[in-house]
mmCIF file of C-alpha atoms and ligand atoms in Angstrom:
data_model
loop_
_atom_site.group_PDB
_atom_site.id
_atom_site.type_symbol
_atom_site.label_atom_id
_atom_site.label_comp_id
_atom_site.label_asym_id
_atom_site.label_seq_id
_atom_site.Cartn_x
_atom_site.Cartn_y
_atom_site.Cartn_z
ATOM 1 C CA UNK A 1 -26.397 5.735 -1.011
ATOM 2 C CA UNK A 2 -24.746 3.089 -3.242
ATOM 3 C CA UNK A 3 -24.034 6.056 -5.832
ATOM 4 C CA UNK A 4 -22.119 7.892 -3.201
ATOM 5 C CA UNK A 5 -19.830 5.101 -2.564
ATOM 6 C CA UNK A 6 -19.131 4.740 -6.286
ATOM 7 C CA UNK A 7 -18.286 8.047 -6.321
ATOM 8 C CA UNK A 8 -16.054 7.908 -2.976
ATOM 9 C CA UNK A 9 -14.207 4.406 -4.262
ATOM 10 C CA UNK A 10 -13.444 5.909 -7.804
ATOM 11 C CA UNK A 11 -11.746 8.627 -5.868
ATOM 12 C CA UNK A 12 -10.189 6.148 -3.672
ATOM 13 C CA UNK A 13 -8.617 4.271 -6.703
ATOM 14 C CA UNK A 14 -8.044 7.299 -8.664
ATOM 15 C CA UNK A 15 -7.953 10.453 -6.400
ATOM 16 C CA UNK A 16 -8.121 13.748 -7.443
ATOM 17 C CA UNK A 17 -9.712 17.037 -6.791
ATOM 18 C CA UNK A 18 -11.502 18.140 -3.575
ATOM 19 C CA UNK A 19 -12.379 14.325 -2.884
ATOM 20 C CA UNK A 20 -8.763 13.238 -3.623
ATOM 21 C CA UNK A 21 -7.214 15.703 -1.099
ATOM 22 C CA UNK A 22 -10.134 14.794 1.583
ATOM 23 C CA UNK A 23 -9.317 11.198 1.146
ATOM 24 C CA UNK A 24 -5.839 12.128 1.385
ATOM 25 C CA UNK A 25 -6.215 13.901 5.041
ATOM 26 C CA UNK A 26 -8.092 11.021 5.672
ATOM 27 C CA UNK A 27 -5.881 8.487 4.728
ATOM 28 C CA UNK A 28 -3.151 9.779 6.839
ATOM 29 C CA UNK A 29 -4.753 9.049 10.267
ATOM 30 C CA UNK A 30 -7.436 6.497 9.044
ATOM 31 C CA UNK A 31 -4.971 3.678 8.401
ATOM 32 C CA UNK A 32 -1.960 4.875 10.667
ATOM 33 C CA UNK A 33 -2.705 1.627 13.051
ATOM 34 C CA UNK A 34 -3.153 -1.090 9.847
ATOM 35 C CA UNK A 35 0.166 0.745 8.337
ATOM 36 C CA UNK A 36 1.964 0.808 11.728
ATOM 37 C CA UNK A 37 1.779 -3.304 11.810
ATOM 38 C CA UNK A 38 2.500 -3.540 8.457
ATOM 39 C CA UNK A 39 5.665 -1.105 9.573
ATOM 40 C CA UNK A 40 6.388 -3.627 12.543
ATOM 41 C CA UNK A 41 6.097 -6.778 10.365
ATOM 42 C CA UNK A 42 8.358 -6.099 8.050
ATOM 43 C CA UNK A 43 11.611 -5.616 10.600
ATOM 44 C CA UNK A 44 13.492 -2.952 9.265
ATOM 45 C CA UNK A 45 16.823 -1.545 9.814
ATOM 46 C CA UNK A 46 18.325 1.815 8.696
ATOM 47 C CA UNK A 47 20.172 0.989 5.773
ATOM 48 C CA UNK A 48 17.463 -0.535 3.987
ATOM 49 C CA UNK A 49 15.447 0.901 0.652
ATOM 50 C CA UNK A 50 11.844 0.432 1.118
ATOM 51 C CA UNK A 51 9.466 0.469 -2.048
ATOM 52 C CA UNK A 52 5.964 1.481 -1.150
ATOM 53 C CA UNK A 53 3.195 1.386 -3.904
ATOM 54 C CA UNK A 54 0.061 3.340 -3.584
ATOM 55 C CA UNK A 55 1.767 5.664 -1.027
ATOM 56 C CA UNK A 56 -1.611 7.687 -0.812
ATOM 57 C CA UNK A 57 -0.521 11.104 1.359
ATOM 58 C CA UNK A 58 2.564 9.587 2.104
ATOM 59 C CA UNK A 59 2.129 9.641 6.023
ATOM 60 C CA UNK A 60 3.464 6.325 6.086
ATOM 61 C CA UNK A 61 6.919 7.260 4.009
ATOM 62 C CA UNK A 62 7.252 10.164 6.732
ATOM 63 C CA UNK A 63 6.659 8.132 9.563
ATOM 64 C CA UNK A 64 8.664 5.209 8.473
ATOM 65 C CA UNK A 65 11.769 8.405 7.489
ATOM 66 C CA UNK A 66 12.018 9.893 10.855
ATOM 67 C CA UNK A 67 11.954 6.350 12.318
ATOM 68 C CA UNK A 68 15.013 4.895 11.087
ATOM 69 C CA UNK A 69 17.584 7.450 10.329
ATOM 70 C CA UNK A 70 19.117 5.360 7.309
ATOM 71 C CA UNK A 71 16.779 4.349 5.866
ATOM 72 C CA UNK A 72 16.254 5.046 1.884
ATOM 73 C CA UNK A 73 12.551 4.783 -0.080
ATOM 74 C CA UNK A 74 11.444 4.839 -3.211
ATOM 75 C CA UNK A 75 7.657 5.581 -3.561
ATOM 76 C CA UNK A 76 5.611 4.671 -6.492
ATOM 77 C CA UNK A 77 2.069 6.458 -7.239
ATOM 78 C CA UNK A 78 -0.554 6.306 -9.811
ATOM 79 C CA UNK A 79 -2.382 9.663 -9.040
ATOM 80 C CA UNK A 80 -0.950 13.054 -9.340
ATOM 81 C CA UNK A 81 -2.582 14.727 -6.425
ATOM 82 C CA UNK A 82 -1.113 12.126 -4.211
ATOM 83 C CA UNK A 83 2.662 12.951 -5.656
ATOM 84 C CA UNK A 84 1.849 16.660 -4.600
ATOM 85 C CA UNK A 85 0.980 15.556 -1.317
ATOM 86 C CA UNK A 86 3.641 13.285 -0.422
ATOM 87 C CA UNK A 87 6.049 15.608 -1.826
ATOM 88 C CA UNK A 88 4.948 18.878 -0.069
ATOM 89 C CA UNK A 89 5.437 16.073 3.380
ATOM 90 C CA UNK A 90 8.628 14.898 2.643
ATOM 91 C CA UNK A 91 10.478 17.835 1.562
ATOM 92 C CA UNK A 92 13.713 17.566 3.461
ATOM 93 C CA UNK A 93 14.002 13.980 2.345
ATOM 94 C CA UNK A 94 13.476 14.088 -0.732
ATOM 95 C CA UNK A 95 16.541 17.012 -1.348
ATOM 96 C CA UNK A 96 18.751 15.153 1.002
ATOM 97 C CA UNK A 97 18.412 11.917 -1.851
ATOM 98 C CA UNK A 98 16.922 9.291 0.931
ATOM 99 C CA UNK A 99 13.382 9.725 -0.941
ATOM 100 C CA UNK A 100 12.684 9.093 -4.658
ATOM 101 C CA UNK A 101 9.164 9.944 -5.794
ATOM 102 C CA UNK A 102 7.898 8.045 -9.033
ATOM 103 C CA UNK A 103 4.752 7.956 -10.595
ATOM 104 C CA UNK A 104 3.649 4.639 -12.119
ATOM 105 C CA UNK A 105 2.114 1.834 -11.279
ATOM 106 C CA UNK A 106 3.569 -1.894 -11.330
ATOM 107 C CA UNK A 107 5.485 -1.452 -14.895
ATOM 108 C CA UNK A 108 7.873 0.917 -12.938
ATOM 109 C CA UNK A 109 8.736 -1.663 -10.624
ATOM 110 C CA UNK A 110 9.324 -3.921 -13.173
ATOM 111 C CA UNK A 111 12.096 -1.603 -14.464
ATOM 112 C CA UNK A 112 13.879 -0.867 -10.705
ATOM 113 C CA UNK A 113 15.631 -4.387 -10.825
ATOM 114 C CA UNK A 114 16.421 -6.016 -7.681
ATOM 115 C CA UNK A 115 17.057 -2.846 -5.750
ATOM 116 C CA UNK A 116 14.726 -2.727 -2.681
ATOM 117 C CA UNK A 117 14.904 -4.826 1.000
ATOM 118 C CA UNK A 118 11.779 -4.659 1.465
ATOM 119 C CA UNK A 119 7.984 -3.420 -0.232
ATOM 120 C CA UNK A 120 4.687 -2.327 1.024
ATOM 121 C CA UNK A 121 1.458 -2.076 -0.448
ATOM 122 C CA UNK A 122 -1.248 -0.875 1.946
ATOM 123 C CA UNK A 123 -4.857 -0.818 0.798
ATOM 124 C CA UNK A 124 -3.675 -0.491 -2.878
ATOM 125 C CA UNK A 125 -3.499 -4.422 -4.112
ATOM 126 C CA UNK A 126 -7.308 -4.251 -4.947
ATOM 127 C CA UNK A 127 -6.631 -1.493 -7.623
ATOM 128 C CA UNK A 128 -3.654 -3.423 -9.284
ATOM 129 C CA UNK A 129 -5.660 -5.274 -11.860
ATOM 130 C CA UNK A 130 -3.341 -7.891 -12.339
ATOM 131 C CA UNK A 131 -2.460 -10.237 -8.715
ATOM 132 C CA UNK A 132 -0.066 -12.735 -10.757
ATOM 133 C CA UNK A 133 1.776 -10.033 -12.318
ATOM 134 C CA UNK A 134 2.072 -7.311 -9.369
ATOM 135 C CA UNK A 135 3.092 -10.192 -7.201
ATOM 136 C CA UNK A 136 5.915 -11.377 -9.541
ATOM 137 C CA UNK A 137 6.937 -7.442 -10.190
ATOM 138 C CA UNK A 138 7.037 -6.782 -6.425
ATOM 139 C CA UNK A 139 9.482 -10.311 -6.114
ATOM 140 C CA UNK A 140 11.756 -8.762 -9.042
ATOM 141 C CA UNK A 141 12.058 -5.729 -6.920
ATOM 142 C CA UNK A 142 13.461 -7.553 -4.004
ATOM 143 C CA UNK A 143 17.051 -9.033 -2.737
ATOM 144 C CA UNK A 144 17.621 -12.111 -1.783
ATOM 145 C CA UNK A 145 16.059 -12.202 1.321
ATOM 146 C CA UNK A 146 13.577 -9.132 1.054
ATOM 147 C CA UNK A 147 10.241 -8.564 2.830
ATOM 148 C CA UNK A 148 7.456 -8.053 1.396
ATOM 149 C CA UNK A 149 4.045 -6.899 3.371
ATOM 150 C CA UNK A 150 0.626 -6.739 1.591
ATOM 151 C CA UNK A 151 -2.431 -5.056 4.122
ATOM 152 C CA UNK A 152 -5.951 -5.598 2.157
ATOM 153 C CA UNK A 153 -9.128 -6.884 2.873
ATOM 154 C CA UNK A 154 -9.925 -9.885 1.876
ATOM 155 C CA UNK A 155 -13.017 -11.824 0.199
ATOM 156 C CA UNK A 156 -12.967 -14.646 3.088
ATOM 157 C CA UNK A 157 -14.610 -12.498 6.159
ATOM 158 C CA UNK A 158 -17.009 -10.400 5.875
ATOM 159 C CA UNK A 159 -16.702 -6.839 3.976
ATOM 160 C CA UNK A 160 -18.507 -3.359 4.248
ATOM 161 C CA UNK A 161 -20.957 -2.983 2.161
ATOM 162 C CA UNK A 162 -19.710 0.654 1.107
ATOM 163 C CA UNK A 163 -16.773 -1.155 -0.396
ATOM 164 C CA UNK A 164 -18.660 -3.091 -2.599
ATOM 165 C CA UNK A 165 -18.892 -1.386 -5.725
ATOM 166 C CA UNK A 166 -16.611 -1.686 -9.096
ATOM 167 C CA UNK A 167 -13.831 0.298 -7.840
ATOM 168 C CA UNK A 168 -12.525 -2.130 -5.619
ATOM 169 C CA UNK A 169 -11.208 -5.870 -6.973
ATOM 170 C CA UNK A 170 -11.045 -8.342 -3.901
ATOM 171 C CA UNK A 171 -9.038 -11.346 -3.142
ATOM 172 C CA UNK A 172 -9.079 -14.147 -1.159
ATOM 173 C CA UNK A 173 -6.628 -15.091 1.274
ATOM 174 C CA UNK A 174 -5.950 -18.185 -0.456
ATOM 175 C CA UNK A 175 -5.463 -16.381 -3.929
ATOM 176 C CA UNK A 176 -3.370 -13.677 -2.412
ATOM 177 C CA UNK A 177 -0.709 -16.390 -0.709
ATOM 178 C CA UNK A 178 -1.293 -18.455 -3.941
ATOM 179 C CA UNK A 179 0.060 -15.426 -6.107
ATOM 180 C CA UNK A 180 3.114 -15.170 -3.561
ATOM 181 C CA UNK A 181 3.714 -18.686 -3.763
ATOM 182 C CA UNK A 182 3.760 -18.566 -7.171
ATOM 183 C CA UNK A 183 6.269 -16.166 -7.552
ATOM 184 C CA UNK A 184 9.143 -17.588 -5.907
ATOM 185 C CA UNK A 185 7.876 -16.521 -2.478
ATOM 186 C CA UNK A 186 7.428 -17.823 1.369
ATOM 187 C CA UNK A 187 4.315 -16.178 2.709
ATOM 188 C CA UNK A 188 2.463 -16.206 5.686
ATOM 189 C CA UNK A 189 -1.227 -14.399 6.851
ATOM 190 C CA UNK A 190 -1.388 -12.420 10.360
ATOM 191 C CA UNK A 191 -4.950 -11.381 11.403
ATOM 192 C CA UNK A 192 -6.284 -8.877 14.017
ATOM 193 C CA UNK A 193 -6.856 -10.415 16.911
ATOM 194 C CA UNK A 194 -8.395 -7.956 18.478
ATOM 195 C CA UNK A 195 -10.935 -8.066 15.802
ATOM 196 C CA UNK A 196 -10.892 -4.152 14.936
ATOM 197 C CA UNK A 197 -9.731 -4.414 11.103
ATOM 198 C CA UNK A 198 -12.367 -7.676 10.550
ATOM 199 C CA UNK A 199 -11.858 -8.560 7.008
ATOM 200 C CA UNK A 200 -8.465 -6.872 6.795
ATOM 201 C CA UNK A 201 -5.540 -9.444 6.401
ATOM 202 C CA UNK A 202 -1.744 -8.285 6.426
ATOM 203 C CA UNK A 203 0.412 -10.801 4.134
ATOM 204 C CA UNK A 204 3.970 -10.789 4.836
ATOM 205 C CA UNK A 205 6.579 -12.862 2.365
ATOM 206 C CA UNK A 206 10.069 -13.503 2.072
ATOM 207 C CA UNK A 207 12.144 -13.400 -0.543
ATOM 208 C CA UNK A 208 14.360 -16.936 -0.698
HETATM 209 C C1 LIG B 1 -6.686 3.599 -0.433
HETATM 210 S S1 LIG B 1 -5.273 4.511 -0.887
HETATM 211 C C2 LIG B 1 -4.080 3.903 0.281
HETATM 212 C C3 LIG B 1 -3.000 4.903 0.589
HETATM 213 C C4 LIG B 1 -1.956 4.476 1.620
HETATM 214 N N1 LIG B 1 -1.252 3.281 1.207
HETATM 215 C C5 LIG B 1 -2.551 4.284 2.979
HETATM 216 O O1 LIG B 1 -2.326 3.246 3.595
HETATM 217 O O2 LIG B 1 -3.219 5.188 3.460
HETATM 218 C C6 LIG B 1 -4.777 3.729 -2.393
HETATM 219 C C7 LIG B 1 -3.698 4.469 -3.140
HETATM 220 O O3 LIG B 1 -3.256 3.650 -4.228
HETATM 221 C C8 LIG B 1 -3.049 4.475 -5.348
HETATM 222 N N2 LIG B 1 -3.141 3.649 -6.559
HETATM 223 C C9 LIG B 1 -4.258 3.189 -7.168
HETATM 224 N N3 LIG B 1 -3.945 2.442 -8.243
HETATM 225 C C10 LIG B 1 -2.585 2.428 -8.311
HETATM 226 C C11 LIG B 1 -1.653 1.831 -9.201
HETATM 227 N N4 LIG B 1 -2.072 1.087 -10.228
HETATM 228 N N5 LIG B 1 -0.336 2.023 -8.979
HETATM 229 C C12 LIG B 1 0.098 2.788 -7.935
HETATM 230 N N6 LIG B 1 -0.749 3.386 -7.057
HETATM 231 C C13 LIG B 1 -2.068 3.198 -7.232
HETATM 232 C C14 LIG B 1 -4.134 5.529 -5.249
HETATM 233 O O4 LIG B 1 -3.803 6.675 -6.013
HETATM 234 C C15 LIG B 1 -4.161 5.782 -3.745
HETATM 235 O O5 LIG B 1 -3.274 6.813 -3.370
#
């Protein structure tokens, strides 16, 4: 069993190929609810530019388009299938210039200067190798006064054991806010009450 994980949470870091576009139609229902209060937390308005990293199918960019009419994103992605994917969804949005497509990882949003309102990284922190650095990249990419909302599972509560395989690098709570802190930002923790998403922790930090 563990060797099927392995292979599921390469794919999940790296996807590609008939796994990649499974995960992909996955993806796009499977964390709807843990995207939709990361969506709620970070208060946007039309007129903002959201940056989302790791936008995966790019459900959430959709979503988050038809929501709030003006509304501008730019989406950064590490995996080619995923660019296909979110492209063939957003179509319209990205000829009428509100969506920019880029693939990268974190050294693109150290080159986009402080252009966004707000950021977004949903499941994707555990693949960015570097916490310190991604956190301080994300901060460069905000305004004064920008949002920034982190959703990952954290090493503090208890985790699935199909996660737990070298794919996936884990924080703690405490490093995660530490990070934030660290670079220049306020940052609080929210929790699922409810208790559905147990060890999943959304981190939402301001900008001063
Ligand atoms: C688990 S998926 C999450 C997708 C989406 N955010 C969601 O909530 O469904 C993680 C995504 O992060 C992307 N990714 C992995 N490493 C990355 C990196 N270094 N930079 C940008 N994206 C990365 C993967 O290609 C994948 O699409």
């Amino acid at each position: 069993m563990q060797r099927i994980y392995r292979f599921i949470n390469a794919n999940a870091r790296r996807p590609r190929g008939l796994m990649g576009r499974f995960l992909g139609w996955l993806w796009a229902w499977e964390s709807r609810a843990i995207n939709d209060k990361a969506i709620a937390l970070l208060d946007l308005e039309s007129g903002d530019c959201l940056l989302e990293i790791g936008f995966g199918p790019g459900e959430t960019i959709r979503r988050v388009l038809a929501r709030y009419p003006g509304l501008r994103v730019i989406g950064i992605e590490s995996s080619d299938l995923m660019l296909k994917l979110a492209t063939a969804r957003n179509e319209d949005a990205i000829s009428d210039g509100r969506l920019s497509l880029r693939k990268g990882a974190s050294g693109v949003v150290a080159e986009l200067g402080e252009v966004c309102t707000h950021a977004l990284l949903v499941h994707c922190l555990y693949f960015l190798d570097d916490l310190q650095q991604t956190c301080e990249r994300l901060s460069g990419a905000l305004k004064s006064g920008g949002v920034l909302v982190i959703a990952a599972v954290v090493t503090d509560a208890e985790i699935p054991a199909r996660f737990m395989t070298p794919a996936y690098n884990f924080r703690s709570t405490a490093e995660i806010l530490a990070a934030l802190e660290t670079a220049g930002m306020h940052a609080e923790v929210h929790q699922d009450e409810g208790g559905t998403h147990g060890a999943l922790r959304w981190f939402r930090a301001t900008k001063p």
